[in-house]
Amino acid sequence: MKILKKLVSAKVFLFLQLIASIVLTITIVRVKILPTKYLAVIVGILFIFLLLTFLLQFRARETSIRAMFSRILASFLCIALIMGSILVNNSFGYIENVANANYETNMMSVIVLKDSGYKSIDDLSGKTIGVNKNVDEENLTKAMADIDGKIDASYTPIDDFEALGDSLYKKKTDAILVNNAYCTMIENKYENFTSETNIIYHVALKTKTEDFANEGAVKDGIFNVCITGIDTEGPVSTVSRSDVNMIMTVNMKKHKILLTSIPRDYYVTLASKGAKDKLTHSGIYGVNETVKTLENLLDIDLDYYIRINFTSLIKIVDVLGGVDVTSDRDLYAQGIHISKGVNHMDGEMALAYSRERHSYAEGDRHRIQNQQDVIMAIIKKASSPAILTNYQAFMQKLSGTFETNMSSDDISSVINMQLDNMKGFTMENQYLNGKGTKMTGLYSMPHSNLYTMIPDQSTVDSASKAIKELEKEE
């Protein structure tokens, strides 16, 4: 009985409140999100509650109303503090889910014609599967080993991707095995390839990537981020063409952001291949290839990348509660009406606007401008106090929509610095230009005559200079 009385004494409840307060404080400090001034306020409030509980107990009998009330108060506070610690810890977990990206996913698919009658991999037992072993041999070998463990099929080697598409459509093979990243090569000849075929089996192969992140660059307050957007189904880590390519130069000391867009069809030298190709094709060799290629093009260092599946744009915009984007004309994008002037866009409208190019004489050039407008609207909304103070729910809902090689500490530092100074960012944009032409001999598709944009070197030099000047501003 004496032990029980000691366990339920007012002092025990005060001690438990003290422990819960210390745990919450340590948890907040560990995630490094709150600026010191806010942390000091929280510690002060916790101290006041501890002092209140202590004063209620001071010289009070264990059975008195004051002592009983102190127990009740301490109990409620302990529950609240424990829940707070869990929420803060979970928020750090959500950040870690998108941070430290260090792998890519190659999605190897077995594809058949829709009218073939084949519904599953088992239907291909004893059949022939076409493969292009001249490219992506390592992933093909792994995928074939997986398939061989399930069925007895034979493989027909084919020289290039257009011929691979021919073999399927002309029924020289029953199916083809191809990395999803290379399907666009087949679509160059067979425009309705996606709608006329079915994927009946796939093998997801994860590959660890080289980490080039300049960890700690955020703490200097000035850093460059490569934003690369893919437009494909599956995980954000899926290797695919880089359909959207932007460089975000951030100067947190001056609260300025410069967004530089590079056309997807830009004629560039692939960093690891030393060969000429369209920028969009760099993505099929991995996100690092895109980053290094852009570094060489603009003679700059990129500290981080953010990879986004552009179909995830719908979710991002909706989670933010929509964004305000100004259109320079009335238009219909994928059946959605967009008015001239300011439009409050939900996710569907923002994605349609970002994809639209047929309404403009400038085509892809204007689409790039639209994409910049949407991205800038997202950045503006995401850096607002309303979002930052509720970032935990924001990060939770956005799980799986994007990833970055920034460390969780660097992401926390960005949030910390913005919470410390709620000043908005001044945002500017620029984009590289060039002259469109048809050409053959590109590294990834040497036999195809493809639209390509020859860079206007003056715009490349001007963009590089603007980025370097913002980096120097203190």
Tab-separated table of C-alpha atoms in Angstrom:
chain	number	residue	atom	x	y	z
A	1	MET	CA	0.000	0.000	0.000
A	2	LYS	CA	2.875	2.361	0.834
A	3	ILE	CA	4.467	1.632	-2.568
A	4	LEU	CA	1.172	2.375	-4.331
A	5	LYS	CA	0.827	5.673	-2.482
A	6	LYS	CA	4.325	6.636	-3.567
A	7	LEU	CA	3.569	5.748	-7.188
A	8	VAL	CA	0.478	7.960	-7.288
A	9	SER	CA	1.974	10.805	-5.302
A	10	ALA	CA	1.832	14.293	-6.794
A	11	LYS	CA	5.627	14.400	-7.026
A	12	VAL	CA	5.642	11.371	-9.335
A	13	PHE	CA	3.229	13.107	-11.709
A	14	LEU	CA	5.425	16.216	-11.642
A	15	PHE	CA	8.462	14.064	-12.437
A	16	LEU	CA	6.670	12.404	-15.362
A	17	GLN	CA	5.696	15.836	-16.691
A	18	LEU	CA	9.345	16.900	-16.446
A	19	ILE	CA	10.486	13.810	-18.393
A	20	ALA	CA	7.837	14.335	-21.107
A	21	SER	CA	8.884	17.984	-21.420
A	22	ILE	CA	12.537	17.024	-21.800
A	23	VAL	CA	11.686	14.366	-24.423
A	24	LEU	CA	9.670	16.854	-26.498
A	25	THR	CA	12.443	19.442	-26.297
A	26	ILE	CA	15.095	16.919	-27.377
A	27	THR	CA	12.877	15.709	-30.245
A	28	ILE	CA	12.339	19.261	-31.520
A	29	VAL	CA	16.058	20.032	-31.287
A	30	ARG	CA	16.917	16.787	-33.106
A	31	VAL	CA	14.787	17.555	-36.181
A	32	LYS	CA	16.419	21.025	-36.470
A	33	ILE	CA	13.330	22.635	-37.959
A	34	LEU	CA	12.332	25.280	-35.418
A	35	PRO	CA	14.485	28.429	-35.212
A	36	THR	CA	16.065	29.158	-31.817
A	37	LYS	CA	13.615	31.948	-31.042
A	38	TYR	CA	10.615	29.598	-31.418
A	39	LEU	CA	12.359	26.843	-29.490
A	40	ALA	CA	13.010	29.296	-26.644
A	41	VAL	CA	9.296	30.165	-26.548
A	42	ILE	CA	8.322	26.466	-26.380
A	43	VAL	CA	10.863	25.776	-23.610
A	44	GLY	CA	9.518	28.803	-21.725
A	45	ILE	CA	5.942	27.539	-21.993
A	46	LEU	CA	6.973	24.063	-20.816
A	47	PHE	CA	8.756	25.628	-17.849
A	48	ILE	CA	5.678	27.682	-16.945
A	49	PHE	CA	3.514	24.539	-16.931
A	50	LEU	CA	6.072	22.737	-14.761
A	51	LEU	CA	6.142	25.686	-12.383
A	52	LEU	CA	2.332	25.750	-12.241
A	53	THR	CA	2.178	22.044	-11.411
A	54	PHE	CA	4.865	22.500	-8.740
A	55	LEU	CA	3.080	25.478	-7.138
A	56	LEU	CA	-0.172	23.516	-6.986
A	57	GLN	CA	1.670	20.820	-5.024
A	58	PHE	CA	3.761	23.114	-2.844
A	59	ARG	CA	3.001	22.368	0.820
A	60	ALA	CA	-0.233	20.680	-0.210
A	61	ARG	CA	-1.416	17.448	1.397
A	62	GLU	CA	-1.523	14.449	-0.952
A	63	THR	CA	-5.281	14.195	-0.483
A	64	SER	CA	-5.985	17.902	-0.942
A	65	ILE	CA	-7.899	19.346	-3.885
A	66	ARG	CA	-4.769	21.234	-5.001
A	67	ALA	CA	-2.717	18.019	-5.131
A	68	MET	CA	-5.480	16.168	-6.969
A	69	PHE	CA	-5.801	18.984	-9.512
A	70	SER	CA	-2.008	18.992	-10.013
A	71	ARG	CA	-2.162	15.263	-10.846
A	72	ILE	CA	-4.957	15.808	-13.375
A	73	LEU	CA	-3.128	18.736	-14.949
A	74	ALA	CA	0.152	16.798	-15.114
A	75	SER	CA	-1.638	13.801	-16.661
A	76	PHE	CA	-3.214	15.874	-19.445
A	77	LEU	CA	0.061	17.671	-20.100
A	78	CYS	CA	1.999	14.384	-20.237
A	79	ILE	CA	-0.426	12.994	-22.832
A	80	ALA	CA	-0.196	16.193	-24.898
A	81	LEU	CA	3.605	16.268	-24.685
A	82	ILE	CA	3.920	12.607	-25.685
A	83	MET	CA	1.594	13.150	-28.648
A	84	GLY	CA	3.609	16.218	-29.608
A	85	SER	CA	6.837	14.214	-29.520
A	86	ILE	CA	5.286	11.536	-31.735
A	87	LEU	CA	4.030	14.114	-34.251
A	88	VAL	CA	7.393	15.881	-34.423
A	89	ASN	CA	9.204	12.558	-34.804
A	90	ASN	CA	6.779	11.473	-37.541
A	91	SER	CA	7.338	14.743	-39.394
A	92	PHE	CA	11.050	13.995	-39.468
A	93	GLY	CA	10.196	10.552	-40.849
A	94	TYR	CA	8.201	12.115	-43.693
A	95	ILE	CA	11.197	14.280	-44.579
A	96	GLU	CA	13.491	11.258	-44.564
A	97	ASN	CA	11.104	9.492	-46.978
A	98	VAL	CA	11.828	12.044	-49.713
A	99	ALA	CA	15.423	12.863	-48.735
A	100	ASN	CA	18.704	11.092	-49.422
A	101	ALA	CA	17.497	9.540	-52.688
A	102	ASN	CA	20.291	7.189	-53.684
A	103	TYR	CA	18.740	4.705	-56.086
A	104	GLU	CA	16.818	4.523	-59.330
A	105	THR	CA	14.284	1.994	-60.546
A	106	ASN	CA	14.544	0.432	-63.989
A	107	MET	CA	11.128	-0.951	-64.873
A	108	MET	CA	11.613	-3.851	-67.281
A	109	SER	CA	8.325	-4.718	-68.995
A	110	VAL	CA	7.063	-7.611	-71.062
A	111	ILE	CA	4.793	-6.020	-73.660
A	112	VAL	CA	2.285	-7.653	-76.019
A	113	LEU	CA	-0.223	-6.377	-78.562
A	114	LYS	CA	-3.678	-5.867	-77.089
A	115	ASP	CA	-5.271	-8.183	-79.637
A	116	SER	CA	-2.690	-10.940	-79.073
A	117	GLY	CA	-4.772	-12.782	-76.483
A	118	TYR	CA	-1.824	-12.996	-74.054
A	119	LYS	CA	-2.925	-11.989	-70.557
A	120	SER	CA	-0.109	-13.116	-68.271
A	121	ILE	CA	3.516	-14.162	-68.396
A	122	ASP	CA	2.447	-17.811	-68.243
A	123	ASP	CA	0.807	-17.415	-71.672
A	124	LEU	CA	4.252	-16.826	-73.189
A	125	SER	CA	5.641	-20.217	-72.259
A	126	GLY	CA	7.142	-21.690	-75.454
A	127	LYS	CA	6.823	-18.323	-77.237
A	128	THR	CA	9.426	-15.841	-78.501
A	129	ILE	CA	10.327	-12.532	-76.814
A	130	GLY	CA	12.209	-9.823	-78.684
A	131	VAL	CA	15.058	-7.972	-76.918
A	132	ASN	CA	17.546	-5.266	-77.901
A	133	LYS	CA	20.756	-6.403	-76.227
A	134	ASN	CA	22.757	-3.582	-77.783
A	135	VAL	CA	21.423	-1.279	-75.064
A	136	ASP	CA	20.791	-1.833	-71.349
A	137	GLU	CA	22.260	-5.333	-71.418
A	138	GLU	CA	22.797	-5.598	-67.652
A	139	ASN	CA	19.152	-4.880	-66.805
A	140	LEU	CA	17.935	-7.104	-69.657
A	141	THR	CA	20.021	-10.011	-68.365
A	142	LYS	CA	18.562	-9.660	-64.879
A	143	ALA	CA	15.012	-9.416	-66.201
A	144	MET	CA	15.468	-12.457	-68.467
A	145	ALA	CA	16.793	-14.451	-65.511
A	146	ASP	CA	13.644	-13.541	-63.590
A	147	ILE	CA	11.409	-14.558	-66.506
A	148	ASP	CA	13.339	-17.817	-67.043
A	149	GLY	CA	12.467	-18.754	-63.484
A	150	LYS	CA	8.786	-18.668	-64.404
A	151	ILE	CA	8.414	-19.801	-68.022
A	152	ASP	CA	10.324	-21.489	-70.829
A	153	ALA	CA	10.585	-18.833	-73.552
A	154	SER	CA	13.130	-18.060	-76.266
A	155	TYR	CA	14.655	-14.638	-76.932
A	156	THR	CA	15.151	-13.046	-80.335
A	157	PRO	CA	17.954	-10.439	-80.515
A	158	ILE	CA	17.003	-7.265	-82.409
A	159	ASP	CA	19.359	-4.427	-83.350
A	160	ASP	CA	17.429	-1.253	-82.405
A	161	PHE	CA	14.204	-0.088	-80.802
A	162	GLU	CA	12.289	0.758	-83.969
A	163	ALA	CA	13.067	-2.744	-85.249
A	164	LEU	CA	11.956	-4.060	-81.854
A	165	GLY	CA	8.606	-2.361	-82.395
A	166	ASP	CA	8.461	-3.783	-85.930
A	167	SER	CA	8.995	-7.315	-84.605
A	168	LEU	CA	6.004	-6.953	-82.301
A	169	TYR	CA	3.627	-5.264	-84.746
A	170	LYS	CA	4.575	-7.590	-87.619
A	171	LYS	CA	4.246	-10.558	-85.230
A	172	LYS	CA	7.773	-11.801	-85.768
A	173	THR	CA	7.895	-12.103	-81.979
A	174	ASP	CA	5.056	-12.759	-79.558
A	175	ALA	CA	6.224	-10.150	-77.080
A	176	ILE	CA	9.078	-7.769	-76.393
A	177	LEU	CA	11.067	-7.158	-73.218
A	178	VAL	CA	12.134	-3.540	-72.821
A	179	ASN	CA	13.048	-0.975	-70.198
A	180	ASN	CA	10.109	1.442	-69.891
A	181	ALA	CA	12.591	4.287	-70.295
A	182	TYR	CA	13.190	3.174	-73.879
A	183	CYS	CA	9.555	2.758	-74.909
A	184	THR	CA	9.595	6.304	-76.224
A	185	MET	CA	12.061	5.122	-78.859
A	186	ILE	CA	9.401	2.763	-80.174
A	187	GLU	CA	6.718	5.464	-79.918
A	188	ASN	CA	8.755	7.563	-82.332
A	189	LYS	CA	7.566	5.212	-85.085
A	190	TYR	CA	4.401	3.794	-83.535
A	191	GLU	CA	2.634	6.823	-82.059
A	192	ASN	CA	-0.177	4.748	-80.511
A	193	PHE	CA	2.180	2.193	-79.014
A	194	THR	CA	0.963	2.740	-75.439
A	195	SER	CA	-2.747	2.405	-76.281
A	196	GLU	CA	-2.244	-0.541	-78.664
A	197	THR	CA	-0.214	-2.691	-76.269
A	198	ASN	CA	-0.449	-4.228	-72.812
A	199	ILE	CA	2.195	-4.787	-70.170
A	200	ILE	CA	1.594	-8.303	-68.856
A	201	TYR	CA	4.627	-8.559	-66.606
A	202	HIS	CA	7.324	-6.314	-65.242
A	203	VAL	CA	10.494	-6.602	-63.198
A	204	ALA	CA	11.503	-3.616	-61.048
A	205	LEU	CA	15.290	-3.401	-60.722
A	206	LYS	CA	16.695	-0.978	-58.174
A	207	THR	CA	20.145	0.444	-58.804
A	208	LYS	CA	22.181	2.471	-56.331
A	209	THR	CA	23.319	5.820	-57.739
A	210	GLU	CA	26.359	7.947	-57.064
A	211	ASP	CA	25.610	10.596	-54.447
A	212	PHE	CA	26.889	13.941	-55.729
A	213	ALA	CA	24.894	16.081	-53.268
A	214	ASN	CA	26.850	19.037	-51.924
A	215	GLU	CA	25.714	18.406	-48.374
A	216	GLY	CA	25.681	21.544	-46.304
A	217	ALA	CA	25.317	23.924	-49.272
A	218	VAL	CA	21.933	24.937	-47.860
A	219	LYS	CA	23.609	26.234	-44.712
A	220	ASP	CA	25.577	28.685	-46.855
A	221	GLY	CA	22.242	30.072	-47.993
A	222	ILE	CA	23.048	29.851	-51.722
A	223	PHE	CA	22.566	26.686	-53.764
A	224	ASN	CA	21.506	25.297	-57.153
A	225	VAL	CA	18.869	22.605	-57.559
A	226	CYS	CA	18.171	20.641	-60.723
A	227	ILE	CA	14.438	20.009	-61.084
A	228	THR	CA	13.879	17.107	-63.429
A	229	GLY	CA	10.385	15.975	-64.326
A	230	ILE	CA	9.434	12.615	-65.738
A	231	ASP	CA	6.042	11.848	-67.211
A	232	THR	CA	5.539	8.171	-66.620
A	233	GLU	CA	3.681	5.810	-64.324
A	234	GLY	CA	5.314	4.055	-61.404
A	235	PRO	CA	7.629	5.232	-58.635
A	236	VAL	CA	9.255	8.653	-58.863
A	237	SER	CA	12.582	6.817	-58.947
A	238	THR	CA	11.646	5.175	-62.271
A	239	VAL	CA	14.247	5.829	-64.972
A	240	SER	CA	12.612	7.753	-67.799
A	241	ARG	CA	13.110	10.623	-70.223
A	242	SER	CA	13.647	13.981	-68.546
A	243	ASP	CA	10.680	15.815	-70.023
A	244	VAL	CA	11.007	18.869	-67.779
A	245	ASN	CA	14.408	20.353	-66.983
A	246	MET	CA	14.850	23.379	-64.759
A	247	ILE	CA	17.575	24.811	-62.565
A	248	MET	CA	16.461	26.614	-59.429
A	249	THR	CA	19.089	28.973	-58.050
A	250	VAL	CA	18.219	29.904	-54.470
A	251	ASN	CA	19.769	32.796	-52.554
A	252	MET	CA	18.195	32.699	-49.094
A	253	LYS	CA	20.312	35.644	-47.936
A	254	LYS	CA	18.666	37.898	-50.507
A	255	HIS	CA	15.434	35.884	-50.638
A	256	LYS	CA	15.710	35.512	-54.382
A	257	ILE	CA	14.996	32.549	-56.656
A	258	LEU	CA	16.021	32.319	-60.298
A	259	LEU	CA	14.365	29.603	-62.346
A	260	THR	CA	16.168	28.583	-65.539
A	261	SER	CA	14.417	26.270	-68.009
A	262	ILE	CA	16.117	24.248	-70.719
A	263	PRO	CA	14.055	22.859	-73.630
A	264	ARG	CA	13.666	19.077	-73.571
A	265	ASP	CA	14.832	18.844	-77.207
A	266	TYR	CA	18.020	20.860	-76.628
A	267	TYR	CA	21.018	19.505	-78.541
A	268	VAL	CA	23.594	18.731	-75.854
A	269	THR	CA	26.621	16.568	-75.171
A	270	LEU	CA	25.745	13.704	-72.813
A	271	ALA	CA	28.204	13.927	-69.919
A	272	SER	CA	29.116	10.250	-69.570
A	273	LYS	CA	28.837	9.375	-73.271
A	274	GLY	CA	30.688	12.283	-74.835
A	275	ALA	CA	28.139	12.141	-77.642
A	276	LYS	CA	25.439	14.490	-78.935
A	277	ASP	CA	21.784	13.862	-78.137
A	278	LYS	CA	18.575	15.550	-77.070
A	279	LEU	CA	18.498	16.595	-73.406
A	280	THR	CA	15.335	14.578	-72.774
A	281	HIS	CA	17.230	11.377	-73.629
A	282	SER	CA	19.729	12.039	-70.833
A	283	GLY	CA	17.080	10.881	-68.365
A	284	ILE	CA	17.092	7.321	-69.689
A	285	TYR	CA	20.679	7.031	-68.492
A	286	GLY	CA	19.720	8.200	-65.006
A	287	VAL	CA	19.107	11.456	-63.185
A	288	ASN	CA	22.835	11.954	-62.604
A	289	GLU	CA	23.364	12.005	-66.365
A	290	THR	CA	20.872	14.849	-66.702
A	291	VAL	CA	22.489	16.773	-63.854
A	292	LYS	CA	26.052	16.399	-65.129
A	293	THR	CA	24.982	17.253	-68.693
A	294	LEU	CA	23.352	20.482	-67.504
A	295	GLU	CA	26.383	21.348	-65.394
A	296	ASN	CA	28.578	21.095	-68.471
A	297	LEU	CA	26.135	23.017	-70.641
A	298	LEU	CA	25.913	26.013	-68.303
A	299	ASP	CA	29.349	25.786	-66.678
A	300	ILE	CA	27.891	25.706	-63.159
A	301	ASP	CA	27.788	23.349	-60.183
A	302	LEU	CA	24.476	21.769	-59.218
A	303	ASP	CA	24.287	21.027	-55.501
A	304	TYR	CA	21.121	18.925	-55.443
A	305	TYR	CA	18.318	17.551	-57.575
A	306	ILE	CA	14.589	17.188	-57.088
A	307	ARG	CA	12.929	14.505	-59.192
A	308	ILE	CA	9.200	14.745	-59.723
A	309	ASN	CA	6.742	12.635	-61.634
A	310	PHE	CA	4.789	15.327	-63.433
A	311	THR	CA	1.562	13.359	-63.069
A	312	SER	CA	2.163	13.879	-59.319
A	313	LEU	CA	1.767	17.588	-59.980
A	314	ILE	CA	-1.967	17.043	-59.532
A	315	LYS	CA	-1.501	15.853	-55.965
A	316	ILE	CA	1.037	18.526	-55.065
A	317	VAL	CA	-1.179	21.384	-56.229
A	318	ASP	CA	-4.276	19.910	-54.596
A	319	VAL	CA	-2.499	19.419	-51.267
A	320	LEU	CA	-1.491	23.088	-51.399
A	321	GLY	CA	-5.123	24.032	-51.894
A	322	GLY	CA	-4.546	25.159	-55.471
A	323	VAL	CA	-2.202	27.779	-56.925
A	324	ASP	CA	-2.721	31.093	-58.718
A	325	VAL	CA	-1.279	31.225	-62.238
A	326	THR	CA	-1.624	33.984	-64.823
A	327	SER	CA	-2.345	32.955	-68.420
A	328	ASP	CA	-1.614	35.375	-71.264
A	329	ARG	CA	-4.624	34.163	-73.270
A	330	ASP	CA	-7.870	32.183	-73.233
A	331	LEU	CA	-7.321	28.572	-74.191
A	332	TYR	CA	-8.518	25.004	-73.815
A	333	ALA	CA	-5.926	22.559	-72.490
A	334	GLN	CA	-6.967	18.905	-72.607
A	335	GLY	CA	-10.601	20.010	-72.533
A	336	ILE	CA	-10.115	22.354	-69.557
A	337	HIS	CA	-10.888	26.029	-70.095
A	338	ILE	CA	-8.215	28.443	-68.884
A	339	SER	CA	-9.080	32.135	-68.894
A	340	LYS	CA	-6.820	35.021	-69.747
A	341	GLY	CA	-5.547	36.511	-66.508
A	342	VAL	CA	-5.246	34.965	-63.059
A	343	ASN	CA	-6.598	31.415	-62.675
A	344	HIS	CA	-6.868	29.597	-59.357
A	345	MET	CA	-5.796	26.172	-60.588
A	346	ASP	CA	-6.411	22.797	-59.024
A	347	GLY	CA	-4.095	19.899	-59.824
A	348	GLU	CA	-5.844	18.789	-63.006
A	349	MET	CA	-5.860	22.298	-64.449
A	350	ALA	CA	-2.232	22.956	-63.485
A	351	LEU	CA	-1.093	19.736	-65.171
A	352	ALA	CA	-3.115	20.464	-68.326
A	353	TYR	CA	-1.674	23.980	-68.457
A	354	SER	CA	1.859	22.654	-67.974
A	355	ARG	CA	1.461	20.197	-70.836
A	356	GLU	CA	-0.300	22.442	-73.365
A	357	ARG	CA	1.686	23.517	-76.429
A	358	HIS	CA	-0.708	23.242	-79.391
A	359	SER	CA	-2.476	26.502	-78.461
A	360	TYR	CA	0.717	28.473	-78.996
A	361	ALA	CA	2.593	29.367	-82.159
A	362	GLU	CA	5.777	29.067	-80.076
A	363	GLY	CA	4.878	25.466	-79.168
A	364	ASP	CA	7.285	23.953	-76.694
A	365	ARG	CA	8.886	27.321	-75.925
A	366	HIS	CA	5.617	28.625	-74.484
A	367	ARG	CA	4.968	25.354	-72.695
A	368	ILE	CA	8.288	25.852	-70.876
A	369	GLN	CA	7.099	29.290	-69.775
A	370	ASN	CA	3.830	27.793	-68.515
A	371	GLN	CA	5.716	25.117	-66.590
A	372	GLN	CA	7.857	27.807	-64.977
A	373	ASP	CA	4.749	29.760	-63.987
A	374	VAL	CA	3.254	26.685	-62.309
A	375	ILE	CA	6.494	25.765	-60.528
A	376	MET	CA	6.939	29.340	-59.292
A	377	ALA	CA	3.358	29.373	-58.024
A	378	ILE	CA	4.001	26.107	-56.159
A	379	ILE	CA	7.214	27.475	-54.601
A	380	LYS	CA	5.437	30.664	-53.543
A	381	LYS	CA	2.577	28.749	-51.930
A	382	ALA	CA	4.828	26.107	-50.317
A	383	SER	CA	7.039	28.754	-48.688
A	384	SER	CA	4.103	30.622	-47.185
A	385	PRO	CA	3.605	30.680	-43.385
A	386	ALA	CA	0.328	28.760	-43.686
A	387	ILE	CA	2.100	25.776	-45.265
A	388	LEU	CA	5.349	25.924	-43.308
A	389	THR	CA	3.586	25.959	-39.948
A	390	ASN	CA	1.629	22.873	-41.004
A	391	TYR	CA	4.396	21.215	-42.989
A	392	GLN	CA	3.942	17.834	-41.264
A	393	ALA	CA	0.518	17.259	-42.843
A	394	PHE	CA	1.858	18.659	-46.092
A	395	MET	CA	4.807	16.240	-46.201
A	396	GLN	CA	2.616	13.295	-45.192
A	397	LYS	CA	0.182	13.855	-48.045
A	398	LEU	CA	2.990	14.344	-50.575
A	399	SER	CA	4.722	11.074	-49.773
A	400	GLY	CA	5.810	9.394	-53.018
A	401	THR	CA	5.250	12.409	-55.282
A	402	PHE	CA	8.849	13.599	-55.378
A	403	GLU	CA	12.300	12.771	-54.085
A	404	THR	CA	15.608	14.538	-53.683
A	405	ASN	CA	19.220	13.810	-52.899
A	406	MET	CA	19.189	16.593	-50.312
A	407	SER	CA	19.802	15.243	-46.836
A	408	SER	CA	17.048	15.422	-44.237
A	409	ASP	CA	19.244	17.886	-42.330
A	410	ASP	CA	19.434	20.175	-45.360
A	411	ILE	CA	15.658	20.060	-45.881
A	412	SER	CA	15.168	20.853	-42.190
A	413	SER	CA	17.620	23.744	-42.529
A	414	VAL	CA	15.618	25.237	-45.418
A	415	ILE	CA	12.399	25.070	-43.375
A	416	ASN	CA	14.226	26.454	-40.329
A	417	MET	CA	15.635	29.435	-42.228
A	418	GLN	CA	12.294	30.257	-43.811
A	419	LEU	CA	10.447	30.011	-40.497
A	420	ASP	CA	13.071	32.256	-38.957
A	421	ASN	CA	12.394	34.887	-41.612
A	422	MET	CA	8.937	34.698	-43.126
A	423	LYS	CA	9.921	37.115	-45.881
A	424	GLY	CA	8.672	36.045	-49.299
A	425	PHE	CA	10.968	35.285	-52.208
A	426	THR	CA	11.505	37.505	-55.226
A	427	MET	CA	11.299	35.129	-58.181
A	428	GLU	CA	12.639	35.595	-61.678
A	429	ASN	CA	12.734	33.228	-64.622
A	430	GLN	CA	14.725	32.733	-67.790
A	431	TYR	CA	14.881	30.085	-70.447
A	432	LEU	CA	17.328	28.952	-73.065
A	433	ASN	CA	16.402	29.266	-76.701
A	434	GLY	CA	17.493	27.863	-80.027
A	435	LYS	CA	16.466	26.893	-83.527
A	436	GLY	CA	14.407	23.786	-84.185
A	437	THR	CA	15.395	21.342	-86.911
A	438	LYS	CA	15.095	17.687	-87.873
A	439	MET	CA	18.237	15.620	-87.643
A	440	THR	CA	19.577	12.080	-87.571
A	441	GLY	CA	22.605	10.703	-85.771
A	442	LEU	CA	21.541	11.318	-82.183
A	443	TYR	CA	23.304	9.006	-79.739
A	444	SER	CA	20.183	7.279	-78.416
A	445	MET	CA	18.395	6.942	-81.773
A	446	PRO	CA	21.040	7.216	-84.521
A	447	HIS	CA	18.769	6.088	-87.374
A	448	SER	CA	15.760	8.286	-86.588
A	449	ASN	CA	15.055	11.738	-87.967
A	450	LEU	CA	14.009	13.641	-84.841
A	451	TYR	CA	13.067	17.200	-83.952
A	452	THR	CA	15.989	18.815	-82.142
A	453	MET	CA	16.728	22.339	-80.957
A	454	ILE	CA	20.149	23.733	-81.793
A	455	PRO	CA	21.160	25.988	-78.863
A	456	ASP	CA	21.363	29.730	-79.213
A	457	GLN	CA	24.717	30.103	-77.445
A	458	SER	CA	23.981	33.706	-76.473
A	459	THR	CA	21.023	32.540	-74.348
A	460	VAL	CA	23.185	29.815	-72.789
A	461	ASP	CA	25.893	32.326	-71.884
A	462	SER	CA	23.370	34.858	-70.596
A	463	ALA	CA	21.656	32.257	-68.385
A	464	SER	CA	24.970	31.026	-67.007
A	465	LYS	CA	26.005	34.592	-66.184
A	466	ALA	CA	22.694	35.323	-64.395
A	467	ILE	CA	23.039	32.192	-62.257
A	468	LYS	CA	26.620	33.036	-61.282
A	469	GLU	CA	25.693	36.628	-60.436
A	470	LEU	CA	22.909	35.515	-58.088
A	471	GLU	CA	25.321	33.057	-56.455
A	472	LYS	CA	27.661	35.976	-55.655
A	473	GLU	CA	24.998	38.221	-54.068
A	474	GLU	CA	25.470	38.438	-50.318
